[in-house]
Coordinates of C-alpha atoms and ligand atoms in Angstrom, one line a residue:
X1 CA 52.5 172.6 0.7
X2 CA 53.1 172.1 -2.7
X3 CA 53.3 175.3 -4.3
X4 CA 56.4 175.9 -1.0
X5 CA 58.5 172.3 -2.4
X6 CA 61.5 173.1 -3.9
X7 CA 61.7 171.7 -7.4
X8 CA 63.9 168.6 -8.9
X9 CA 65.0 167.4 -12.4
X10 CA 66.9 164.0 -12.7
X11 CA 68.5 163.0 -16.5
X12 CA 69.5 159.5 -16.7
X13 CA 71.6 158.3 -19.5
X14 CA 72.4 154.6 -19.8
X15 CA 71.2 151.1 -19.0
X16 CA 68.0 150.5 -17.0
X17 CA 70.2 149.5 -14.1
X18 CA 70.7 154.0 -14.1
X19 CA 66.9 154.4 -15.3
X20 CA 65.9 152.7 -12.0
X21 CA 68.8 154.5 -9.6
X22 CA 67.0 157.7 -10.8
X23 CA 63.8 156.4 -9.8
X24 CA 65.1 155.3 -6.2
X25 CA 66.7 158.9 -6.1
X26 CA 63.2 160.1 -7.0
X27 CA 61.6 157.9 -4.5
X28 CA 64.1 159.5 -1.8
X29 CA 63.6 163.6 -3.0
X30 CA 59.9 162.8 -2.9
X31 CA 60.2 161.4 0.9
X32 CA 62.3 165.3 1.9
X33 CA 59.2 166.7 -0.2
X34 CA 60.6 167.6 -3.4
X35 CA 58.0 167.1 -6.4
X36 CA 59.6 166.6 -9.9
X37 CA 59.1 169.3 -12.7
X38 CA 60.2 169.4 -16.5
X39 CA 61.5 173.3 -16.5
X40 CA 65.2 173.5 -15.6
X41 CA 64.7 177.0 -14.8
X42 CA 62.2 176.5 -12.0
X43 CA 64.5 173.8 -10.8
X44 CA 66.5 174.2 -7.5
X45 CA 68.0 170.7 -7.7
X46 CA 69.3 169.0 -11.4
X47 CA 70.7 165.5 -11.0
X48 CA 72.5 163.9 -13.8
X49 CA 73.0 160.3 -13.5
X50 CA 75.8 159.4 -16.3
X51 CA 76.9 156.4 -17.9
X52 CA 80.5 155.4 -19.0
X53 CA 79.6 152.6 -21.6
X54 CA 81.0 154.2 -24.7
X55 CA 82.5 157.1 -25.1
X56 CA 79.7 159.3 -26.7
X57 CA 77.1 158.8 -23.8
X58 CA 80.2 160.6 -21.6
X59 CA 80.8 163.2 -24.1
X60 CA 76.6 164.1 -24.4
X61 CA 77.1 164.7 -20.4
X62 CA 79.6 167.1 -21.0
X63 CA 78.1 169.0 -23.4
X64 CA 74.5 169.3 -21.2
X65 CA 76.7 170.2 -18.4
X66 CA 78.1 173.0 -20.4
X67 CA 74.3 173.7 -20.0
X68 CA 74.0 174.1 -16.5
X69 CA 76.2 177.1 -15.8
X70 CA 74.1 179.5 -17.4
X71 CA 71.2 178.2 -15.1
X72 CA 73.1 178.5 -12.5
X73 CA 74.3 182.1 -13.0
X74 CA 70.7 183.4 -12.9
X75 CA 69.6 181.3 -9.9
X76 CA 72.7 180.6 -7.6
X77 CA 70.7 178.6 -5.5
X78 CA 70.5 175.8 -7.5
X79 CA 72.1 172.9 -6.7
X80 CA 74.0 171.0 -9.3
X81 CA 74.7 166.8 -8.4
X82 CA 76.3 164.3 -10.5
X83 CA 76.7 160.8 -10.3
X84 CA 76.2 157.0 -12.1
X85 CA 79.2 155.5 -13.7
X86 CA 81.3 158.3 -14.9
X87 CA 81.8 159.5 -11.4
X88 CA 83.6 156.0 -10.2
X89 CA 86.2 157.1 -12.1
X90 CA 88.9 159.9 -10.6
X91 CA 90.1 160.6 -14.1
X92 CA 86.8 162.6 -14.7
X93 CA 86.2 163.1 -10.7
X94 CA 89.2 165.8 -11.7
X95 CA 87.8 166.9 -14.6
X96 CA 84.8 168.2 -13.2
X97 CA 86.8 169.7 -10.1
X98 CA 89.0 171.2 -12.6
X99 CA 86.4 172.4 -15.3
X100 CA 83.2 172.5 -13.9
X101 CA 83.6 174.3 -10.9
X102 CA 80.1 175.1 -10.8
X103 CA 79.1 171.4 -9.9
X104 CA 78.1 171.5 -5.9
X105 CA 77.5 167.5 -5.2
X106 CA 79.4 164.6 -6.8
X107 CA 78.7 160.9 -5.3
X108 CA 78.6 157.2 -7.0
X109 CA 76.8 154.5 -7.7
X110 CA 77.1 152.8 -4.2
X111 CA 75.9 155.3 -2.1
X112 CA 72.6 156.6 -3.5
X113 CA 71.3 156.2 -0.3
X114 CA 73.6 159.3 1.1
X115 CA 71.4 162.0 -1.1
X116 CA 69.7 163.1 2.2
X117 CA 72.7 164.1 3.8
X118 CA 74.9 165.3 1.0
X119 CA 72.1 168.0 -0.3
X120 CA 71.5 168.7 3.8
X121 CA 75.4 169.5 3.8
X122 CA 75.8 171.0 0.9
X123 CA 73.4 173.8 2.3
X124 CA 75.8 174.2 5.2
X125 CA 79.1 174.3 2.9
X126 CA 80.3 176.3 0.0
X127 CA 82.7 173.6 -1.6
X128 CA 81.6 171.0 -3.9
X129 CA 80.7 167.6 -2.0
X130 CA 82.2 164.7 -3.3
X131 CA 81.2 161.3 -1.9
X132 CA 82.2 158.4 -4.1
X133 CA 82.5 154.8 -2.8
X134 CA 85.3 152.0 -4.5
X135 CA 82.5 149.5 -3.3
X136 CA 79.3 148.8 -2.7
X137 CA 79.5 147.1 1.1
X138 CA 76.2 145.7 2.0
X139 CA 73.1 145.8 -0.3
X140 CA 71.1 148.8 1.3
X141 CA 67.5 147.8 1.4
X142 CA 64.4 149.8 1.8
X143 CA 65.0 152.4 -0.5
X144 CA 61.7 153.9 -1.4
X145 CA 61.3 154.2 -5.4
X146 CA 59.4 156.3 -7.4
X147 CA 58.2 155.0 -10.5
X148 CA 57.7 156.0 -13.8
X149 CA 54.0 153.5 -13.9
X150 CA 52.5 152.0 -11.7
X151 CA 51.6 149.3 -13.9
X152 CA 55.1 147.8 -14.1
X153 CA 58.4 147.9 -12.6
X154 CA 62.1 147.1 -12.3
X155 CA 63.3 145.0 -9.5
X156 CA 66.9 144.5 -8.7
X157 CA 68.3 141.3 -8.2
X158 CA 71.7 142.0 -7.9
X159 CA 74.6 144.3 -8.2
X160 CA 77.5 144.1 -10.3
X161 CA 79.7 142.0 -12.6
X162 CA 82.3 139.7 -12.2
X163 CA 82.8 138.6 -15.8
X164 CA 85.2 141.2 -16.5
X165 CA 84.7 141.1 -20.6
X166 CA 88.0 142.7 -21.3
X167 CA 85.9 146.1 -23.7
X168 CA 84.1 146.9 -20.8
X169 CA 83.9 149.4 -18.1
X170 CA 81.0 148.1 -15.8
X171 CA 83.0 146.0 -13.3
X172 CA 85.1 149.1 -12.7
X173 CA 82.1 151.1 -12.3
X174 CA 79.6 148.9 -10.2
X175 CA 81.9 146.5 -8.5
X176 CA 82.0 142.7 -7.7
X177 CA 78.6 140.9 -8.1
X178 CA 76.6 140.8 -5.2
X179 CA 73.0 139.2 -4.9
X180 CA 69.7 140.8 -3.1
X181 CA 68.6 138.3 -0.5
X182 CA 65.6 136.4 -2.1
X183 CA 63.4 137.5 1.3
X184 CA 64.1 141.2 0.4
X185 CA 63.0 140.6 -3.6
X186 CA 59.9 138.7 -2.7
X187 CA 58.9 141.4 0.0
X188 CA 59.6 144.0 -2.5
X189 CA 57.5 142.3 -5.8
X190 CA 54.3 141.6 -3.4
X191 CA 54.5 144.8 -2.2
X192 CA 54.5 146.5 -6.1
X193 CA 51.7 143.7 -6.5
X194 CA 49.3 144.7 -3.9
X195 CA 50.3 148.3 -5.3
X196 CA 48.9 147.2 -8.7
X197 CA 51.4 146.2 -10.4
X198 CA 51.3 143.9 -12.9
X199 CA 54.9 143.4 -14.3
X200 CA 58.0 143.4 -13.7
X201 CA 61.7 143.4 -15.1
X202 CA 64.2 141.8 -12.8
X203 CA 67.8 143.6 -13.5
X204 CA 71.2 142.3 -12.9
X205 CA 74.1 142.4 -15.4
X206 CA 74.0 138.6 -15.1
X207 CA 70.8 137.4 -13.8
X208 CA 71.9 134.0 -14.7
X209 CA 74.4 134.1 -12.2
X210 CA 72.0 135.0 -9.1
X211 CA 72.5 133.6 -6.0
X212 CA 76.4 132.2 -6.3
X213 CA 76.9 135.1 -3.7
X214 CA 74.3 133.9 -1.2
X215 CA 74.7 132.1 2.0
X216 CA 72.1 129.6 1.1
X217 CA 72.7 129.3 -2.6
X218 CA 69.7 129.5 -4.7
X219 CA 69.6 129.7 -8.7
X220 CA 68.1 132.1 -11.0
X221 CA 65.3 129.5 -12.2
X222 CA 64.7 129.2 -8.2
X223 CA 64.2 132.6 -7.8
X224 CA 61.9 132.5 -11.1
X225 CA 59.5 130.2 -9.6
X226 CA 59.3 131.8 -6.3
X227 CA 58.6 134.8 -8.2
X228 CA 55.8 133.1 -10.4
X229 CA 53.7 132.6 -6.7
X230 CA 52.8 136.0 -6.1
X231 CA 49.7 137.0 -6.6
X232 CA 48.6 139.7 -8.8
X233 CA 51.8 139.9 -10.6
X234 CA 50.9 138.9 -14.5
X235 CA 54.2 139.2 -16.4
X236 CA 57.8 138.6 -15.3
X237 CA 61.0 139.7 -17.4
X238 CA 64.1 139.6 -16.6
X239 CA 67.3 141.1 -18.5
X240 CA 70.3 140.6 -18.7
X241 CA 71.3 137.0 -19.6
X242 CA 75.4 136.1 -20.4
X243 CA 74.9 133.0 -22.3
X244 CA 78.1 131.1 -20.5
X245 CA 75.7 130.9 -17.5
X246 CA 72.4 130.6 -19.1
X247 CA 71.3 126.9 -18.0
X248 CA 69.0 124.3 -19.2
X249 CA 67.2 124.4 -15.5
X250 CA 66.7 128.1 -16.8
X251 CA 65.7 126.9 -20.1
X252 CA 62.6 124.9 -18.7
X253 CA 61.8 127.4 -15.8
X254 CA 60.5 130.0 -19.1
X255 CA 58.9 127.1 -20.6
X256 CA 57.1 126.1 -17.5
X257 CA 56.4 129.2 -15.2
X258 CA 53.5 131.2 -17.3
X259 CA 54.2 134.6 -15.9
X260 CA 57.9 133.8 -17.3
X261 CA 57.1 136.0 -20.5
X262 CA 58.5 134.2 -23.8
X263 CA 62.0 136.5 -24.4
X264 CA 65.5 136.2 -24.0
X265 CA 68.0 139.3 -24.2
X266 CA 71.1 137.3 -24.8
X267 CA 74.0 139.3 -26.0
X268 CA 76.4 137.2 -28.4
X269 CA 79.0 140.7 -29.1
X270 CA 80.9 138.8 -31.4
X271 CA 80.7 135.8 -34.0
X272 CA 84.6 135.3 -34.2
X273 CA 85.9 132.4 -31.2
X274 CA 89.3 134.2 -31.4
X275 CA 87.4 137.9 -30.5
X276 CA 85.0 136.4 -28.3
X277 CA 88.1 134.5 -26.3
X278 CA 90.2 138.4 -26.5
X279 CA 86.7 139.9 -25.4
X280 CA 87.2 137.1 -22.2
X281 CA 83.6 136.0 -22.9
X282 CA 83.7 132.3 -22.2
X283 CA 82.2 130.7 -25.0
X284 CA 82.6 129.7 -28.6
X285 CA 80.5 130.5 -31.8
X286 CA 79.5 126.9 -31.7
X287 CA 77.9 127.0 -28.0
X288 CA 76.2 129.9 -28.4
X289 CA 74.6 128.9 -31.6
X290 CA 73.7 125.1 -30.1
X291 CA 72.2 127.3 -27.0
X292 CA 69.9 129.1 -29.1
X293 CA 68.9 125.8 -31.1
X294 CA 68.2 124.8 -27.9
X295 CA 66.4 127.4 -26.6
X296 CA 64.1 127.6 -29.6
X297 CA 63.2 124.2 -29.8
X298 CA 62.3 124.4 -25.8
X299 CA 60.5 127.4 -26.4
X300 CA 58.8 127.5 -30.1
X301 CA 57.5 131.2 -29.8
X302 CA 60.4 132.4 -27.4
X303 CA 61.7 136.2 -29.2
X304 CA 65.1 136.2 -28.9
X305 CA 66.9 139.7 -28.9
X306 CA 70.8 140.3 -28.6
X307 CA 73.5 142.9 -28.1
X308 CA 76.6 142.8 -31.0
X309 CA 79.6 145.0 -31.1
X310 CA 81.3 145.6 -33.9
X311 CA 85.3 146.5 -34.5
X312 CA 86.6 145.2 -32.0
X313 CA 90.7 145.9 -32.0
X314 CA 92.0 143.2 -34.2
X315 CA 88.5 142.0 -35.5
X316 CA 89.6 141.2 -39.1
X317 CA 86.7 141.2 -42.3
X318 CA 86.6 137.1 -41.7
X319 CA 86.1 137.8 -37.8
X320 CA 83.2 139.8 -38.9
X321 CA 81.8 137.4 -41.4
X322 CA 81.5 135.1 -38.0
X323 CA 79.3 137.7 -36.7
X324 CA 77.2 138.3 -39.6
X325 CA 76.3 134.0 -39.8
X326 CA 75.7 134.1 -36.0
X327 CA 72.7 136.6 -36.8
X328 CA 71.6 134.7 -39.8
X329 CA 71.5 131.8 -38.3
X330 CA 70.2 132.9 -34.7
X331 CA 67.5 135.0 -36.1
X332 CA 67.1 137.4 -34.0
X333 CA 64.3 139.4 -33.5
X334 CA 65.8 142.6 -32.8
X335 CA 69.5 143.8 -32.0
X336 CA 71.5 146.7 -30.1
X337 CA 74.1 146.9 -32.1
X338 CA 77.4 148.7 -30.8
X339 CA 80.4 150.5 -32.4
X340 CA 83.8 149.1 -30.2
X341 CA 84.6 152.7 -28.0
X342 CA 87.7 152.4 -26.4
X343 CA 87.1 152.4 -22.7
X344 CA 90.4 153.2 -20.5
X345 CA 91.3 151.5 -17.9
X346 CA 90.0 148.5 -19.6
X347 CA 91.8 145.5 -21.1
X348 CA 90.7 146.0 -25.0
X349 CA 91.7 149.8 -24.6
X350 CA 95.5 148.6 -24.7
X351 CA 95.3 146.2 -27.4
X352 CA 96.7 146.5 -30.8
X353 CA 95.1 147.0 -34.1
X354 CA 92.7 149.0 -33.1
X355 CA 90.4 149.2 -35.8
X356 CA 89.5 152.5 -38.3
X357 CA 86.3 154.8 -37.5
X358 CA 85.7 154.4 -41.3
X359 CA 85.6 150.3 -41.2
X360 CA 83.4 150.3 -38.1
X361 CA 80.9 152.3 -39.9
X362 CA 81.2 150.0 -42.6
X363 CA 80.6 147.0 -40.6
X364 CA 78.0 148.6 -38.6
X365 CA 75.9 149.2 -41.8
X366 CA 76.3 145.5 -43.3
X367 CA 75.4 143.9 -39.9
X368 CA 72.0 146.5 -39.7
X369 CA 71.6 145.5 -43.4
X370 CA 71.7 141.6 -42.2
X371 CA 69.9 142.2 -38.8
X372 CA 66.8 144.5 -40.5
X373 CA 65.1 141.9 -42.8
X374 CA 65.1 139.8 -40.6
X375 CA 63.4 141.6 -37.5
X376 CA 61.1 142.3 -40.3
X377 CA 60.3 138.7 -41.3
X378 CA 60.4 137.9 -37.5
X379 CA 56.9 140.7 -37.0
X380 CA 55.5 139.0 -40.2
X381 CA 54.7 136.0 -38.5
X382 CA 52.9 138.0 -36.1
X383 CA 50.2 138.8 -38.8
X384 CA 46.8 137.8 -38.4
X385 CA 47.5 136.3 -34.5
X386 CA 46.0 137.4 -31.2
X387 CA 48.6 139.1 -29.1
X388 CA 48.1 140.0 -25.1
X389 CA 49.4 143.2 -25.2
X390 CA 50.1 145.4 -21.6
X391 CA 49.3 148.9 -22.4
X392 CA 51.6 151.5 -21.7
X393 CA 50.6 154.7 -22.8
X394 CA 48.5 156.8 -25.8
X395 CA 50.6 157.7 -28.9
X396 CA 52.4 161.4 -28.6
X397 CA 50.5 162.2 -31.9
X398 CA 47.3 160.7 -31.7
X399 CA 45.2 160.4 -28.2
X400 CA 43.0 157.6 -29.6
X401 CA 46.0 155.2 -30.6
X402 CA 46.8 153.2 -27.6
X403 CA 50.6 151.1 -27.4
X404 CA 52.0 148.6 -25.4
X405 CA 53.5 145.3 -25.1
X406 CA 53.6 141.8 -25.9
X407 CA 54.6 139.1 -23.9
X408 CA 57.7 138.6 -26.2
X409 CA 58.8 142.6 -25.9
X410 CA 57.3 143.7 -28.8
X411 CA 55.4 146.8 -29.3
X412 CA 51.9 147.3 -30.9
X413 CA 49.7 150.2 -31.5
X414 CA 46.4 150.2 -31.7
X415 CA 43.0 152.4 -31.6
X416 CA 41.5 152.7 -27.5
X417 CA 40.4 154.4 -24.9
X418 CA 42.9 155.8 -22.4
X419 CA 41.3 154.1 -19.6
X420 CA 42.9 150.9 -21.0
X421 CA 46.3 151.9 -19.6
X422 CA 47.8 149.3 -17.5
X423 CA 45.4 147.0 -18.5
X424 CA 46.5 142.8 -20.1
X425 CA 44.1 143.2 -23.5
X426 CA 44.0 140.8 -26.5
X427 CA 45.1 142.8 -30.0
X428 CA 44.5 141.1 -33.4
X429 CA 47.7 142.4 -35.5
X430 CA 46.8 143.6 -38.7
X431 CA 49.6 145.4 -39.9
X432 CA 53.6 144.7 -39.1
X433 CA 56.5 146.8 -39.7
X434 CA 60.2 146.2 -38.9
X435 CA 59.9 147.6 -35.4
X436 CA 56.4 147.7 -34.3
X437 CA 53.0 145.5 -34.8
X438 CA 49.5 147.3 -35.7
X439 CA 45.9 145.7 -34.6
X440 CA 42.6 146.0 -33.7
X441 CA 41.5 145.7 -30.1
X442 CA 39.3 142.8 -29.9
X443 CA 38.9 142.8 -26.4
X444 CA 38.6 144.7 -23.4
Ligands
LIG1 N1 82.2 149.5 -26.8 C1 81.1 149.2 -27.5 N2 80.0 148.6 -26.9 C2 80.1 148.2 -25.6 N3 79.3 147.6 -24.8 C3 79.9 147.5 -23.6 N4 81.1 148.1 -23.6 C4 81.3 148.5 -24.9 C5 82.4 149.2 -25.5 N5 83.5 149.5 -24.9 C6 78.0 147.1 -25.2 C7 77.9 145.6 -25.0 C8 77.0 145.4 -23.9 C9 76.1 146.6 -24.0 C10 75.4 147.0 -22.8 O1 77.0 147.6 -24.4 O2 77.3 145.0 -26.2 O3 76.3 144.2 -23.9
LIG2 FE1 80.1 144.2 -19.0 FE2 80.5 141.6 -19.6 FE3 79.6 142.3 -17.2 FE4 78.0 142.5 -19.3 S1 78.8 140.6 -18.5 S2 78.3 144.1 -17.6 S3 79.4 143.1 -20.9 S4 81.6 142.8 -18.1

């Protein structure tokens, strides 16, 4: 049967939130019997699942689009499908109608489910598809998923954002917040456990906000606990946290639940309280600092990681001076760090004094030159300690180095055999560098 399946490639640019619709749209071409495949030229379906963040993740789609229509000359059969984030948006719904005739199948981010039907159609019709839902209606359940290890997974909690931070396109582009019944969840993580799984990553744009959308209400730090009962899970993560809603019942759930692993992505965007009160993010420097006091004083060994945007229109050399004492005083342990890209159809995208490219950049390299020590002396500390470590995978270049994770989210390599893979082992760290840890296995 195999050798007779058609053939599918999916790219996925973006958050994890797109990682895992890919794997659910895998999941689904795996149940009509498509098996995946690396060659675009053998492939009769390529799915590219976009992302509208900043500006240069929509352009890259563009250009491997550009791509496509050489493939598609030499094998007409193929079926081109795009979707994610950038196809919410009827501004470049037109562009691709318009430029990229070649496209056969556009649909959203709400109806992933449709794929069945709109690749059985498209073999019926000549005209490109296009399915695109303003909103999500009900949380389809039951999706089947196919994941990239078995070992570990991500588990949604919920569905979009109601926070509305005025730079940013993702309440446009995966509607109102909505959370996953905590039945469904728990039916879905014991099923991964009695699969083998081991960890997982629960994703919403706000986990602290789970459950405000529920008929019985239940919190985040609930769902946490109930999560901690399963059997066979080891690890549980969870990303992404808006510190406005992260609580102190939240606070003590990591403490107390030991699956709860020991990290906290907790984006801070901006030092300045007049930018963070134009970025409508609900907080003041002052809060989020005495959060993170608090945090760490809860949770000595918690690692604490953090998303920052820099330029932000208006964002003056003082504004940015706020950001650069938030990460010397939060010390964080690593940081995405972000360039403001206008967004349209967003708040920021109409405000004045929008700031230079050539200031950005500048700011962008003094924060990395604030941020880097310090992630450095952060893995110092790991020197010399014993570290459980989830291994992922063996190094691209050498077959004997092993790498994986620690409980706090940070990576280590290390000499093994390849049967370790998906295994909880304990690594003495020997070496550290800014982004990674080195040890010795020291046992199996
Ligand atoms: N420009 C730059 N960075 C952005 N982010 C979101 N929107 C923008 C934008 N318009 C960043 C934020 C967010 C992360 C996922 O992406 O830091 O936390
Ligand atoms: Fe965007 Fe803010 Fe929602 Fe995060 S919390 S997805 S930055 S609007």
């Amino acid at each position: 049967m195999i050798n007779g399946s058609k053939k599918y490639i999916i790219t996925t640019w973006g958050c994890q939130m797109n990682e895992h619709d890919s794997e659910k749209m895998s999941g689904i071409l795996e149940t009509l019997g498509y098996i995946s495949t690396d060659i675009k030229e053998e492939a009769d379906l390529i799915i590219f699942n976009t992302c509208l963040v900043r500006e240069n993740a929509e352009l890259k789609v563009y250009g491997n689009l550009g791509e496509l229509k050489a493939l598609k000359r030499h094998n007409p059969d193929l079926i081109i499908a795009i979707c994610g984030c950038m196809m919410q948006k009827k501004e470049i719904r037109d562009i691709i109608k318009e430029k990229y005739k070649f496209v056969d199948i556009i649909f959203g981010t709400h109806n992933i489910h449709k794929l069945p039907e709109l690749i059985a159609n498209h073999n019926q019709h000549t005209r490109m598809i296009i399915d695109v839902w303003e909103d999500a209606g009900n949380i389809v359940e039951g999706m089947p998923a196919k994941r990239k290890y078995g070992f570990k997974a991500f588990v949604n909690i919920m569905y979009g954002c109601n926070n509305f931070c005025s730079y940013c396109i993702v309440p446009y582009t995966r509607g109102r917040e909505k959370s996953r019944e905590p039945e469904d969840i728990l039916s879905e993580i014991r099923e991964l456990a009695n699969e083998g799984c081991k960890e997982i990553t629960l994703l919403g744009q706000n986990v602290n906000s789970y459950g405000k959308t529920l008929t019985s209400k239940m919190s985040f730090a609930q769902l946490l606990y109930l999560i901690n009962e399963i059997e066979g899970i080891e690890r549980i993560r969870f990303m992404t946290s808006h510190p406005k809603d992260l609580s102190d019942e939240l606070i003590y759930t990591i403490r107390d639940c030991h699956k709860v692993c020991e990290h906290i992505h907790l984006p801070f965007q901006a030092g300045s309280n007049r930018i963070l009160k134009h970025m409508n993010r609900k907080y003041t420097k002052e809060q989020y600092l005495d959060l993170v006091k608090k945090i760490k004083s809860e949770i000595p060994n918690i690692s604490l990681t953090t998303d920052i945007i820099v330029g932000f229109p208006g964002e003056t050399e003082e504004d940015f001076m706020d950001t650069i004492d938030v990460v010397k005083k939060s010390e964080f342990d690593s940081a995405f760090t972000f360039i403001y890209s206008i967004r349209e159809g967003t708040p920021a995208a109409n405000m004045e004094n929008q700031i230079p490219e050539d200031i950005k950049h500048r700011r962008l390299k003094t924060l990395l030159d604030t941020l880097n020590p310090i992630s450095h002396d952060k893995n110092l500390q790991y020197l010399n300690t014993i570290q459980e470590v989830l291994v992922e995978e063996t190094s691209k270049t050498d077959s004997t180095v092993l790498s994986g994770r620690t409980r706090t989210s940070k990576l280590v390599h290390f000499k093994g055999d390849k049967d370790l893979i998906g295994k909880i082992v304990k690594v003495k760290i020997d070496n550290t560098k800014t982004w990674t840890l080195e040890g010795m296995l020291i046992d199996g």
